[in-house]
Amino acid sequence: MRGVAEQLCDGIGEALYLQNLSSHNLAVCAHNAVARAYQNRGVYRGRSCAVFEAAGEALMQAGELRLLGVGEIEVGEQAPNAYGCAAQQPLFDAAEPPHETRREAAGNAVGQQEVHILLLHNLHYGGAHGHGINSLLQEVKLLPAQLLTMASYASGGAIAVGAWLTKVKPRLELSRAKYRSLSGHAKMARRIARLIPFYDFSDAAFFSCDGAPPEIAARRQAGFMALSALYQQRFAKTRAETREAAEHISDLQFTGAYRVPFQFSRFVREHLSAGSFLSASSGVTVGDVDGNVLYDLTGSYGVNLFGYDFYKACIDRGAERVRDLGPVLGAYHPSVAYNVARLCAISGLDEVSFHMSGTEAVMQAVRLARYHTGRPKLVRFCGAYHGWWGEVQPGIGNPTTARDTYTLAEMSERTLGVLRRRRDIACVLVNPLQALHPNAAAPADSALVDSSRQGGFDRAGYTAWLKQLRQVCDENGIVLIFDEVFVGFRLAKGGAREYFGVQPDMITYGKSLGGGLPVGVLCGRHAQMKRYRDDRPVDVCFARGTFNAHPYVMGAMCEFLHRLEEPDVQALYQDLDALWERRAADFNAQLDATGVPVRVAHLSSIWTVCYTSPSRYNWMLQYYLRAEGLALSWVGTGRIIFSLNYTEADFAAVAERFVTACQKMQQDGWWWAKGTTTNKSIKRQVLKEMLRARMMGLVGRLQT
Ligand code: PMP
């Protein structure tokens, strides 16, 4: 009889197409499937435990393959080795939520390990299975005809299921309300990230990693080298200055390395670096230190809504306003009073606090929500960015565990169920930008391994979702926070609140509101913004910041808010949606007419580029675009942000250059693909490359 551990290991391996590999020591990550399995011949029923952690589509399917109905397996510890020696370290943390401590093993530890296995079993599939599993795992019906929870301690001891289920059910609901992707499973994503080995392509393999024939690879290489020569000549000074400065600027090193998927990064950096220094801006363009003028599609991370000249004026006039006070901190410049009055009117809320960045405004919103509700948990939605504070960035990028964060699926009934039933949730954070790509992370070109990036905005659908959220939060005393740091003022003068017609309890603003200077703002109701309790004078909710409400920022903000009311700016908001709808449609029609596999999706003036046929080289487009005089931010074609001062002529020029860039890229053969290539087959190939690198202990260069 084969042990359960081995059977599961096989099942997982099979689900991840690893059955032909000689060993399953490691099974890692496809886009929507993650698993880890350690095959240890010393793992036997009654003697030891398996180490499994799994989630995602493939594991959901694993059960249908043959063995158990495996929905999710959580928490395992490293098995003793073949000689029965206990492992030193647990391999995995306890599964979320961390406060739900698991039942102690009732003396049924196996060897020196305890086994905690939670399996979901779909009763529709095949009923209870033999395979000797029942002797090991006792089955308990949890949800009628849907799920079967099987809990066990591996030596088959007594199981006290009843009390445990009261914890399992909410845990299960939480688990099922997660989005089935790596970004939907923050902790797992982090673990997987730690396992992915570095490798890159040799200079030759760089052009044919998709199996392109030699003539296509040669065309690509010729195109690449021509582009490289152009960059060397056109951006000479900018490149040199960047190269020198980058050694001492961590940010430049990071953004430089992550413009394209890491397998291609070294070669691209060597040949196609365009540099990071600009010296001028005007209208809808920016100028670099070589004297090149480029159309700006970066939108300065979304700050640039009305054109750079607008913000220059805000900064200049704002400085005039506050010059007499200068840099005095602590007390307020009188312009603060105006800003507060305007912000209360715009947000529909009672009070304002000033911070130095969007990240800090979000931190304060969450802190206050916890203080007033007395609950610990914050809910954020899969893929949504809310700044780089650890609690709102629980996955890759944050080296510690965000223990009080639930990352749930957006636009999901199951999420509403969790919000309705749990009593530990203080607040829900919504970033309305996600309406363009619900549950997907910010679309950076560094993640563009294939063409599965998608976007599409459904205003009615997202409005309905926000209304449901509003209702559920009201029912359960949860603070609903709109994080409008990005979209505030961009979708409508009154922001997302006005645009979607839903009033949140708190709103964060930032970016454009500073009139070109750095800022974060939180607006909320009196009761929720209060930082102390009348009846408990020492129980305060602390928030300070040396530069909060800095006079120069307040001056520039004051100008911004004044200008917002002026007729020329008000006019920009008229028919805004229709304008960008038409522009995007024209843009797509032009792309369509030229037969390139590129389209755009958009939320008003925020665009994302999507690719319609499977390819590993889509990220090359950003380099062709720059060669045509279009400036993108370091996330490349994932995010294009237009300012509202783009005239029809400016826009037409951008569209023409964009289409030209696509055509050149196509002519150079980058979108060649085998007839059998699919996004799935590309992902599988990338997975194989990773496994190869990992199994060979290779940190180096793949030749093919
Ligand atoms: N929230 C959202 C929605 C954002 O887009 C950003 C920044 N991109 C932040 C918070 C963080 O703002 P900041 O970079 O000013 O800290």
XYZ file of C-alpha atoms and ligand atoms in Angstrom:
720
model
C 0.000 0.000 0.000
C 1.411 3.344 -0.961
C 1.361 6.038 1.645
C -1.034 8.920 1.412
C 1.875 11.244 1.165
C 3.174 9.551 -1.911
C -0.208 9.370 -3.536
C -0.813 13.038 -3.005
C 2.615 13.837 -4.229
C 1.906 11.996 -7.438
C -1.424 13.736 -7.808
C 0.093 17.138 -7.398
C 2.913 16.296 -9.739
C 0.456 15.122 -12.308
C -1.660 18.230 -11.972
C 1.387 20.302 -12.634
C 2.562 18.227 -15.565
C 5.522 16.938 -13.679
C 4.768 13.286 -13.904
C 7.615 12.678 -16.287
C 10.204 14.147 -14.046
C 12.301 11.735 -12.157
C 11.701 13.398 -8.844
C 8.976 15.520 -7.350
C 11.190 17.135 -4.868
C 9.846 20.397 -5.946
C 6.742 21.341 -7.761
C 6.381 24.991 -8.226
C 3.992 27.512 -9.518
C 2.210 27.842 -12.714
C 0.331 31.088 -12.977
C -2.812 29.763 -11.402
C -1.454 26.734 -9.663
C 1.002 26.390 -6.927
C 2.138 23.439 -5.029
C 4.975 22.175 -3.050
C 5.529 18.558 -2.489
C 8.387 16.751 -0.955
C 8.683 13.207 -1.891
C 10.457 11.379 0.781
C 10.651 7.667 0.641
C 10.807 7.722 4.398
C 7.284 9.015 4.505
C 4.976 6.224 5.447
C 1.561 5.940 6.833
C 1.695 5.933 10.587
C 5.257 6.907 10.692
C 5.646 10.295 9.279
C 3.933 13.130 7.558
C 3.963 14.616 4.151
C 4.765 18.154 3.405
C 2.224 19.722 1.182
C 0.867 23.102 0.638
C -1.335 23.694 -2.261
C -3.837 26.045 -3.705
C -5.113 27.203 -6.986
C -6.751 25.863 -10.055
C -4.537 22.883 -10.670
C -4.889 21.628 -7.174
C -8.602 21.981 -7.422
C -8.277 19.758 -10.419
C -5.880 17.391 -8.780
C -8.719 15.484 -7.244
C -10.314 14.912 -10.570
C -7.218 13.261 -11.792
C -7.418 10.183 -9.744
C -6.859 10.419 -6.089
C -8.460 12.449 -3.434
C -10.627 15.427 -4.057
C -7.963 17.832 -3.075
C -9.192 21.352 -2.675
C -6.583 22.724 -0.429
C -4.028 21.164 1.753
C -2.623 23.237 4.444
C 0.081 23.146 6.952
C 2.648 20.554 6.851
C 5.957 20.236 8.432
C 9.034 18.832 7.005
C 9.064 15.116 7.132
C 11.727 13.292 9.011
C 14.345 12.083 6.661
C 14.622 8.541 5.484
C 16.463 7.578 8.624
C 13.756 8.874 10.863
C 15.611 11.968 12.021
C 13.274 14.809 12.717
C 13.470 17.812 10.493
C 14.892 20.831 12.173
C 12.621 23.457 10.773
C 8.957 23.553 9.954
C 8.768 24.320 6.276
C 5.648 26.342 6.385
C 4.007 28.826 8.645
C 0.620 27.994 9.979
C -1.998 28.856 7.427
C -3.978 32.034 7.742
C -5.636 33.296 9.759
C -2.858 33.175 12.288
C -4.993 33.915 15.311
C -6.926 30.728 14.726
C -4.652 28.373 16.480
C -5.075 24.858 15.425
C -6.100 22.148 17.784
C -3.212 20.559 19.519
C -2.334 17.136 18.297
C -3.867 14.732 20.751
C -0.693 12.878 21.419
C -0.700 11.553 17.945
C 2.456 13.079 16.784
C 4.135 11.025 14.192
C 7.731 10.477 14.864
C 8.686 13.850 16.107
C 6.356 15.655 13.800
C 2.754 16.598 13.996
C 0.576 16.362 11.004
C -2.195 18.753 10.243
C -3.963 18.068 7.063
C -7.082 19.683 5.826
C -8.484 18.278 2.668
C -11.522 19.413 0.791
C -13.268 16.741 -1.033
C -15.871 17.234 -3.702
C -18.572 14.683 -3.164
C -19.763 15.055 -6.716
C -16.591 13.479 -7.733
C -16.527 9.847 -7.125
C -17.539 9.724 -3.475
C -15.266 8.331 -0.847
C -12.201 6.686 -2.176
C -10.455 3.574 -1.142
C -6.736 3.722 -1.529
C -6.342 2.965 2.125
C -7.006 6.585 2.875
C -10.013 6.074 5.029
C -7.970 4.221 7.530
C -5.846 7.270 7.790
C -8.251 10.093 7.347
C -11.643 10.202 8.879
C -14.293 12.014 6.964
C -16.718 14.556 8.230
C -19.461 16.150 6.251
C -19.216 19.870 6.408
C -21.377 21.348 3.710
C -24.095 19.141 2.264
C -23.186 17.493 -0.969
C -20.493 19.984 -1.608
C -17.556 19.616 0.638
C -16.195 16.982 2.779
C -13.645 17.837 5.304
C -11.298 15.134 6.210
C -9.193 15.683 9.204
C -6.693 13.397 10.603
C -3.642 12.859 12.585
C -1.487 10.496 10.761
C -1.256 7.680 13.191
C -4.999 7.393 13.056
C -5.768 8.440 16.595
C -9.009 9.767 17.930
C -10.355 12.851 16.305
C -12.214 15.497 18.185
C -13.865 17.090 15.247
C -16.802 18.993 16.686
C -15.101 21.913 18.332
C -12.631 22.089 15.561
C -15.262 22.557 12.927
C -16.407 25.792 14.456
C -13.013 27.075 13.484
C -12.748 25.201 10.261
C -15.930 26.510 8.708
C -15.082 30.217 8.923
C -11.560 29.337 7.862
C -12.918 27.477 4.890
C -15.165 30.358 3.932
C -12.217 32.652 4.100
C -10.181 30.324 2.019
C -12.879 30.032 -0.609
C -13.226 33.804 -0.790
C -9.665 34.075 -2.034
C -9.029 34.640 -5.681
C -7.544 31.621 -7.377
C -4.224 33.025 -8.374
C -0.877 33.528 -6.802
C -1.631 37.137 -5.935
C -4.809 35.879 -4.305
C -2.685 33.785 -1.929
C -0.259 36.294 -0.560
C 1.718 34.094 1.772
C 2.031 31.340 -0.710
C 3.141 33.781 -3.388
C 5.948 34.855 -1.101
C 7.036 31.314 -0.483
C 6.941 30.481 -4.143
C 8.897 33.632 -4.912
C 11.648 32.381 -2.639
C 11.863 29.166 -4.608
C 12.100 30.604 -8.077
C 15.697 30.367 -9.207
C 17.477 32.919 -11.299
C 18.372 31.991 -14.795
C 18.660 33.908 -17.994
C 19.186 33.226 -21.658
C 22.463 33.115 -23.437
C 22.836 35.767 -26.126
C 21.823 33.266 -28.788
C 18.918 31.720 -26.885
C 17.586 35.198 -26.127
C 16.135 35.434 -29.644
C 14.694 31.962 -29.936
C 13.521 30.848 -26.516
C 10.103 30.238 -28.051
C 11.527 27.789 -30.573
C 11.736 30.306 -33.407
C 13.577 29.048 -36.494
C 17.009 30.547 -37.284
C 15.717 33.011 -39.876
C 13.247 34.508 -37.392
C 15.880 34.619 -34.653
C 18.212 36.401 -37.071
C 15.530 38.961 -37.933
C 14.899 39.601 -34.286
C 18.578 39.967 -33.607
C 19.044 42.425 -36.455
C 16.076 44.483 -35.246
C 17.344 44.426 -31.678
C 20.845 45.526 -32.644
C 19.515 48.320 -34.848
C 17.441 49.546 -31.922
C 20.461 49.275 -29.669
C 22.566 51.388 -32.044
C 19.806 53.991 -32.161
C 19.607 54.111 -28.360
C 23.369 54.454 -28.030
C 23.421 57.399 -30.319
C 20.164 59.112 -29.338
C 20.332 58.708 -25.567
C 24.111 58.822 -25.142
C 24.314 61.400 -22.359
C 21.248 60.179 -20.489
C 22.586 56.640 -20.553
C 26.016 57.645 -19.324
C 24.642 59.728 -16.451
C 22.257 56.969 -15.447
C 24.947 54.319 -15.502
C 27.130 56.390 -13.222
C 24.367 57.360 -10.806
C 22.723 53.949 -10.636
C 25.566 52.500 -8.645
C 24.526 54.681 -5.728
C 20.767 54.866 -6.261
C 18.993 51.714 -5.128
C 15.788 52.691 -6.828
C 17.455 52.966 -10.216
C 19.011 49.551 -9.813
C 15.656 48.056 -8.951
C 13.596 49.689 -11.661
C 16.370 49.070 -14.184
C 16.348 45.359 -13.420
C 12.568 44.957 -13.488
C 11.498 46.504 -16.747
C 11.241 43.143 -18.471
C 10.934 39.514 -17.301
C 14.114 38.621 -15.439
C 15.182 35.982 -17.966
C 15.755 38.748 -20.513
C 16.787 41.576 -18.230
C 20.588 41.361 -18.365
C 20.820 41.392 -22.138
C 18.261 44.164 -22.470
C 20.026 46.309 -19.905
C 23.324 45.867 -21.686
C 21.935 46.985 -25.023
C 18.712 48.941 -24.654
C 18.997 51.091 -21.575
C 17.575 54.497 -22.366
C 18.526 56.234 -19.147
C 16.495 57.847 -16.411
C 17.295 61.541 -16.500
C 14.935 64.202 -17.782
C 15.533 67.906 -17.738
C 12.336 69.536 -19.013
C 8.601 69.221 -19.424
C 6.112 71.233 -21.404
C 2.598 70.642 -22.723
C 2.270 66.887 -23.022
C 5.969 66.260 -23.537
C 9.126 65.694 -21.520
C 12.715 66.418 -22.570
C 15.803 64.388 -21.694
C 19.366 65.546 -21.122
C 20.284 64.677 -24.736
C 17.716 67.168 -25.973
C 15.153 64.564 -27.098
C 11.510 65.486 -26.660
C 9.093 62.633 -26.007
C 5.348 62.425 -25.597
C 4.735 61.675 -21.959
C 2.648 58.565 -21.391
C 3.839 58.064 -17.817
C 1.470 60.608 -16.282
C 4.081 60.852 -13.496
C 2.496 57.867 -11.724
C -0.910 59.462 -12.139
C -0.045 62.831 -10.610
C -0.144 64.591 -13.961
C -3.816 65.046 -14.630
C -3.973 68.552 -16.112
C -0.580 68.871 -17.776
C 2.825 69.719 -16.352
C 2.406 73.454 -16.915
C -0.664 73.405 -14.717
C 1.360 71.959 -11.821
C 4.282 74.287 -12.393
C 1.816 77.125 -11.949
C 0.330 75.529 -8.813
C 3.791 75.209 -7.301
C 4.855 78.739 -8.228
C 1.662 80.446 -7.104
C 1.414 78.224 -4.062
C 4.937 79.226 -3.052
C 3.923 82.857 -3.452
C 0.992 82.317 -1.116
C 3.059 80.885 1.704
C 6.373 82.675 1.181
C 6.041 84.888 4.237
C 5.545 81.929 6.519
C 8.155 79.813 4.765
C 8.972 76.373 6.133
C 7.399 76.765 9.564
C 5.929 73.495 10.767
C 3.441 72.618 13.485
C 1.232 75.665 13.059
C -0.853 75.953 9.894
C -0.752 78.435 7.083
C -4.222 79.960 6.568
C -4.525 78.231 3.183
C -5.171 75.038 5.146
C -8.636 76.284 6.089
C -9.614 76.627 2.444
C -8.179 73.224 1.583
C -10.093 71.533 4.368
C -13.391 73.145 3.421
C -12.966 72.103 -0.203
C -11.915 68.576 0.667
C -14.906 68.066 2.953
C -17.190 69.182 0.139
C -15.467 66.965 -2.438
C -15.386 63.868 -0.220
C -18.823 64.318 1.353
C -17.110 63.757 4.724
C -16.521 65.831 7.863
C -12.825 65.907 8.678
C -9.414 65.845 7.062
C -5.937 64.803 8.105
C -2.816 65.639 6.125
C 0.042 63.258 5.488
C 3.123 63.105 3.341
C 2.238 60.321 0.976
C -0.651 58.174 -0.139
C 0.865 55.261 1.764
C 0.660 57.172 5.024
C -2.908 58.289 4.416
C -3.876 54.640 3.956
C -1.992 53.686 7.126
C -3.907 56.234 9.111
C -7.267 55.188 7.651
C -6.678 51.580 8.664
C -5.336 52.502 12.082
C -8.408 54.591 12.840
C -10.765 51.910 11.575
C -9.140 49.396 13.927
C -9.215 51.828 16.833
C -12.902 52.573 16.501
C -14.176 49.118 15.645
C -11.907 47.290 18.084
C -11.338 44.689 15.352
C -7.947 43.719 13.989
C -8.429 42.693 10.376
C -8.241 44.682 7.228
C -9.569 43.360 3.965
C -7.875 44.277 0.739
C -8.708 42.872 -2.656
C -6.504 40.672 -4.725
C -4.088 42.655 -6.871
C -4.959 46.072 -5.437
C -2.133 48.450 -4.645
C -2.477 50.697 -1.622
C 1.096 51.849 -1.137
C 4.016 49.940 0.230
C 3.086 49.719 3.907
C 3.499 46.060 4.892
C -0.085 45.472 5.987
C -1.496 46.393 2.606
C 1.219 44.566 0.733
C 1.124 41.115 2.250
C 2.644 39.197 -0.649
C 5.771 39.461 -2.716
C 7.720 42.578 -1.865
C 7.200 42.409 1.876
C 9.626 40.185 3.756
C 7.359 39.764 6.775
C 3.912 38.300 7.193
C 0.966 40.679 7.316
C -0.906 38.818 10.004
C -3.963 41.014 10.155
C -4.697 41.257 6.468
C -7.162 39.209 4.482
C -6.655 39.307 0.737
C -10.007 38.418 -0.813
C -11.427 38.186 -4.302
C -13.008 41.342 -5.629
C -16.468 41.221 -7.201
C -17.177 37.953 -5.444
C -20.243 36.680 -3.624
C -18.018 34.629 -1.354
C -16.211 37.747 -0.268
C -19.526 39.357 0.602
C -20.335 36.247 2.644
C -17.109 36.590 4.608
C -17.744 40.281 5.219
C -21.256 39.482 6.340
C -20.346 36.725 8.790
C -16.985 37.465 10.324
C -16.724 39.647 13.375
C -13.029 40.457 13.202
C -13.004 42.776 10.179
C -12.373 46.457 10.837
C -12.282 47.805 7.308
C -12.348 47.108 3.615
C -9.981 48.937 1.306
C -11.079 49.553 -2.261
C -8.828 50.860 -4.987
C -11.240 51.781 -7.792
C -8.427 51.515 -10.322
C -8.932 47.762 -10.041
C -12.174 48.211 -11.958
C -9.949 48.047 -15.048
C -8.574 44.631 -14.107
C -10.318 43.201 -11.027
C -8.162 40.817 -9.003
C -5.089 41.339 -11.176
C -1.928 42.937 -9.879
C -0.581 46.149 -11.387
C 0.207 45.195 -14.979
C 3.960 45.664 -15.175
C 5.866 44.471 -18.239
C 8.248 42.568 -15.974
C 5.378 40.110 -15.458
C 4.605 39.904 -19.158
C 5.778 36.323 -19.620
C 2.991 35.586 -22.073
C -0.054 37.373 -23.486
C -2.597 36.642 -20.800
C -2.749 40.202 -19.485
C -6.276 41.500 -19.814
C -8.250 44.582 -19.012
C -11.756 45.882 -19.449
C -13.919 48.240 -17.488
C -17.536 47.451 -16.742
C -18.916 50.559 -15.111
C -22.330 49.123 -14.314
C -20.847 45.925 -12.904
C -18.324 47.717 -10.726
C -20.924 50.196 -9.511
C -23.190 47.320 -8.499
C -20.284 45.702 -6.654
C -19.483 48.881 -4.718
C -23.134 49.233 -3.759
C -23.193 45.681 -2.431
C -20.024 46.340 -0.501
C -21.538 49.485 0.966
C -24.565 47.555 2.133
C -22.617 44.675 3.670
C -20.250 47.046 5.455
C -23.245 48.902 6.886
C -24.816 45.679 8.078
C -21.688 44.466 9.824
C -20.169 47.715 11.140
C -17.174 47.566 8.772
C -15.486 50.793 7.711
C -15.545 51.161 3.933
C -12.473 53.004 2.678
C -12.043 54.194 -0.897
C -8.383 54.606 -1.710
C -8.572 57.348 -4.311
C -4.897 58.188 -4.222
C -4.693 57.225 -7.889
C -8.124 57.824 -9.353
C -9.245 60.782 -7.223
C -9.967 63.786 -9.485
C -9.244 61.699 -12.584
C -12.586 59.971 -13.136
C -14.668 62.966 -12.079
C -14.142 66.192 -10.179
C -15.684 64.566 -7.122
C -13.599 61.429 -7.588
C -14.701 57.791 -7.549
C -17.338 58.531 -4.954
C -19.121 60.836 -7.368
C -18.355 58.713 -10.420
C -19.783 55.490 -8.976
C -22.387 57.155 -6.773
C -21.306 55.326 -3.619
C -20.378 57.123 -0.409
C -17.576 55.451 1.562
C -16.819 56.098 5.251
C -13.299 57.238 4.530
C -11.427 58.384 1.434
C -7.709 58.694 0.887
C -6.307 61.122 -1.669
C -2.811 61.954 -2.827
C -0.864 62.368 -6.048
C -2.558 65.117 -8.084
C -4.107 66.834 -5.062
C -0.696 68.144 -3.955
C -0.629 70.423 -7.005
C 2.671 68.802 -7.983
C 4.097 68.381 -4.471
C 4.032 65.221 -2.336
C 0.956 64.639 -0.245
C -1.489 62.175 1.282
C -4.884 63.117 2.674
C -7.460 61.228 4.646
C -11.092 62.329 4.844
C -13.601 60.734 7.184
C -16.566 61.240 9.464
C -16.161 62.943 12.821
C -16.725 59.770 14.802
C -14.208 57.746 12.837
C -11.496 60.388 12.584
C -11.394 61.092 16.304
C -8.063 60.072 17.841
C -9.004 59.876 21.493
C -11.882 58.742 23.679
C -13.654 61.155 25.953
C -14.167 58.475 28.581
C -10.697 56.865 28.298
C -8.240 59.730 28.058
C -5.132 57.593 27.727
C -6.474 55.282 25.043
C -5.510 57.376 22.040
C -4.875 56.635 18.390
C -1.617 58.294 17.555
C -0.705 59.890 14.238
C 1.886 62.565 13.565
C 4.375 63.433 10.851
C 6.981 66.168 10.844
C 6.094 67.490 7.426
C 2.327 66.995 7.566
C 0.548 70.075 6.220
C 3.830 71.614 5.087
C 3.098 75.214 4.056
C 4.464 74.809 0.523
C 2.384 71.694 -0.055
C -0.669 73.423 1.370
C -0.031 76.404 -0.894
C 0.230 74.233 -4.017
C -2.845 72.247 -2.946
C -4.740 75.463 -2.421
C -3.908 76.490 -5.986
C -4.921 73.078 -7.279
C -8.283 73.232 -5.530
C -8.914 76.795 -6.664
C -8.081 75.943 -10.248
C -10.360 72.930 -10.106
C -13.275 75.324 -9.941
C -12.224 77.397 -12.934
C -14.213 77.062 -16.155
C -11.327 75.807 -18.306
C -10.656 72.955 -15.883
C -14.331 72.216 -15.355
C -14.661 71.961 -19.117
C -12.098 69.157 -19.163
C -14.472 66.988 -17.153
C -17.296 67.397 -19.609
C -17.955 64.225 -21.545
C -14.727 62.827 -20.190
C -15.826 59.210 -20.482
C -17.123 59.658 -24.004
C -13.892 61.343 -25.054
C -11.623 58.566 -23.820
C -14.013 55.910 -25.015
C -13.809 57.326 -28.506
C -10.047 57.744 -28.374
C -9.531 54.167 -27.209
C -11.888 52.862 -29.895
C -10.022 54.824 -32.616
C -6.734 53.592 -31.271
C -7.869 49.982 -31.343
C -9.317 50.405 -34.824
C -5.931 51.606 -36.071
C -4.161 48.698 -34.425
C -6.682 46.323 -35.871
C -6.280 47.760 -39.346
C -2.530 47.188 -39.290
C -2.931 43.592 -38.155
C -0.720 43.802 -35.082
C -1.629 41.642 -32.075
C -2.009 44.622 -29.758
C -5.062 46.297 -28.235
C -5.698 48.702 -25.407
C -8.162 48.535 -22.537
C -8.921 51.603 -20.508
C -10.520 53.224 -17.527
C -11.003 56.799 -18.652
C -7.512 58.213 -19.267
C -5.730 55.220 -17.680
C -4.827 52.630 -20.283
C -3.260 49.224 -20.344
C -1.848 47.445 -23.380
C -3.004 43.886 -24.023
C -1.611 41.376 -26.489
C -3.901 39.229 -28.540
C -1.663 36.384 -29.643
C 0.568 34.300 -27.375
C 4.154 35.521 -27.247
C 7.114 35.639 -24.878
C 8.393 38.917 -26.335
C 5.586 41.446 -25.846
C 7.732 43.440 -23.424
C 9.948 44.449 -26.366
C 7.242 46.881 -27.452
C 8.247 49.423 -24.794
C 11.642 49.789 -26.516
C 10.120 50.299 -29.947
C 7.749 52.878 -28.430
C 10.592 54.870 -26.927
C 12.393 54.817 -30.251
C 9.279 56.476 -31.705
C 9.462 59.204 -29.069
C 6.934 57.885 -26.551
C 8.000 57.921 -22.888
C 6.721 55.129 -20.635
C 7.302 54.574 -16.952
C 9.308 51.612 -15.690
C 6.230 49.370 -15.759
C 6.266 49.741 -19.534
C 3.148 49.112 -21.550
C 1.223 47.877 -18.529
C 0.159 51.373 -17.646
C -0.202 54.357 -19.905
C -1.533 57.476 -18.246
C -2.717 60.399 -20.310
C -3.081 63.896 -18.964
C -6.322 65.648 -19.815
C -4.546 68.393 -21.754
C -3.858 65.988 -24.632
C -5.364 67.691 -27.658
C -6.765 65.749 -30.602
C -3.598 66.564 -32.549
C -1.340 65.351 -29.721
C -3.375 62.235 -29.388
C -3.319 61.529 -33.123
C 0.468 61.891 -33.118
C 0.772 59.406 -30.255
C -1.526 56.927 -31.980
C 0.465 57.147 -35.197
C 3.777 56.600 -33.429
C 2.348 53.774 -31.410
C 1.081 51.948 -34.473
C 4.412 52.503 -36.241
C 6.261 50.990 -33.276
C 3.988 47.942 -33.342
C 4.508 47.496 -37.062
C 8.281 47.667 -36.724
C 8.218 45.151 -33.944
C 6.103 42.856 -36.047
C 8.399 43.228 -39.041
C 11.332 42.287 -36.852
C 9.684 38.964 -36.138
C 9.028 39.249 -32.410
C 5.437 38.091 -32.713
C 6.250 34.993 -34.709
C 4.777 31.954 -32.967
C 4.382 28.263 -33.600
C 0.840 27.372 -34.495
C 0.585 25.342 -31.319
C 1.713 28.072 -28.939
C -0.786 29.106 -26.299
C -0.421 31.188 -23.189
C -0.708 28.001 -21.216
C 2.044 26.310 -23.176
C 4.281 29.334 -22.606
C 3.657 29.187 -18.871
C 4.398 25.511 -18.879
C 7.631 26.134 -20.699
C 8.662 28.825 -18.219
C 7.865 26.442 -15.397
C 10.036 23.796 -16.995
C 12.884 26.262 -17.371
C 12.608 27.119 -13.711
C 12.552 23.525 -12.675
C 15.513 22.805 -14.841
C 17.446 25.658 -13.334
C 16.397 24.635 -9.865
C 17.028 20.946 -10.193
C 20.368 21.373 -11.793
C 21.257 23.848 -9.086
C 21.961 26.107 -11.976
C 22.318 29.765 -11.451
C 23.298 30.660 -14.902
C 22.437 30.730 -18.468
C 20.032 28.578 -20.385
C 21.300 27.834 -23.851
C 17.948 26.946 -25.307
N -2.876 54.020 -2.927
C -2.989 53.983 -4.250
C -4.304 53.585 -4.849
C -1.915 54.317 -5.069
O -2.041 54.256 -6.405
C -0.704 54.704 -4.459
C 0.513 55.070 -5.284
N 0.592 54.539 -6.525
C -0.630 54.719 -3.074
C -1.735 54.381 -2.331
C 0.631 55.116 -2.385
O 0.859 56.466 -2.555
P 2.330 57.041 -2.371
O 3.158 56.484 -3.465
O 2.151 58.522 -2.436
O 2.796 56.577 -1.028
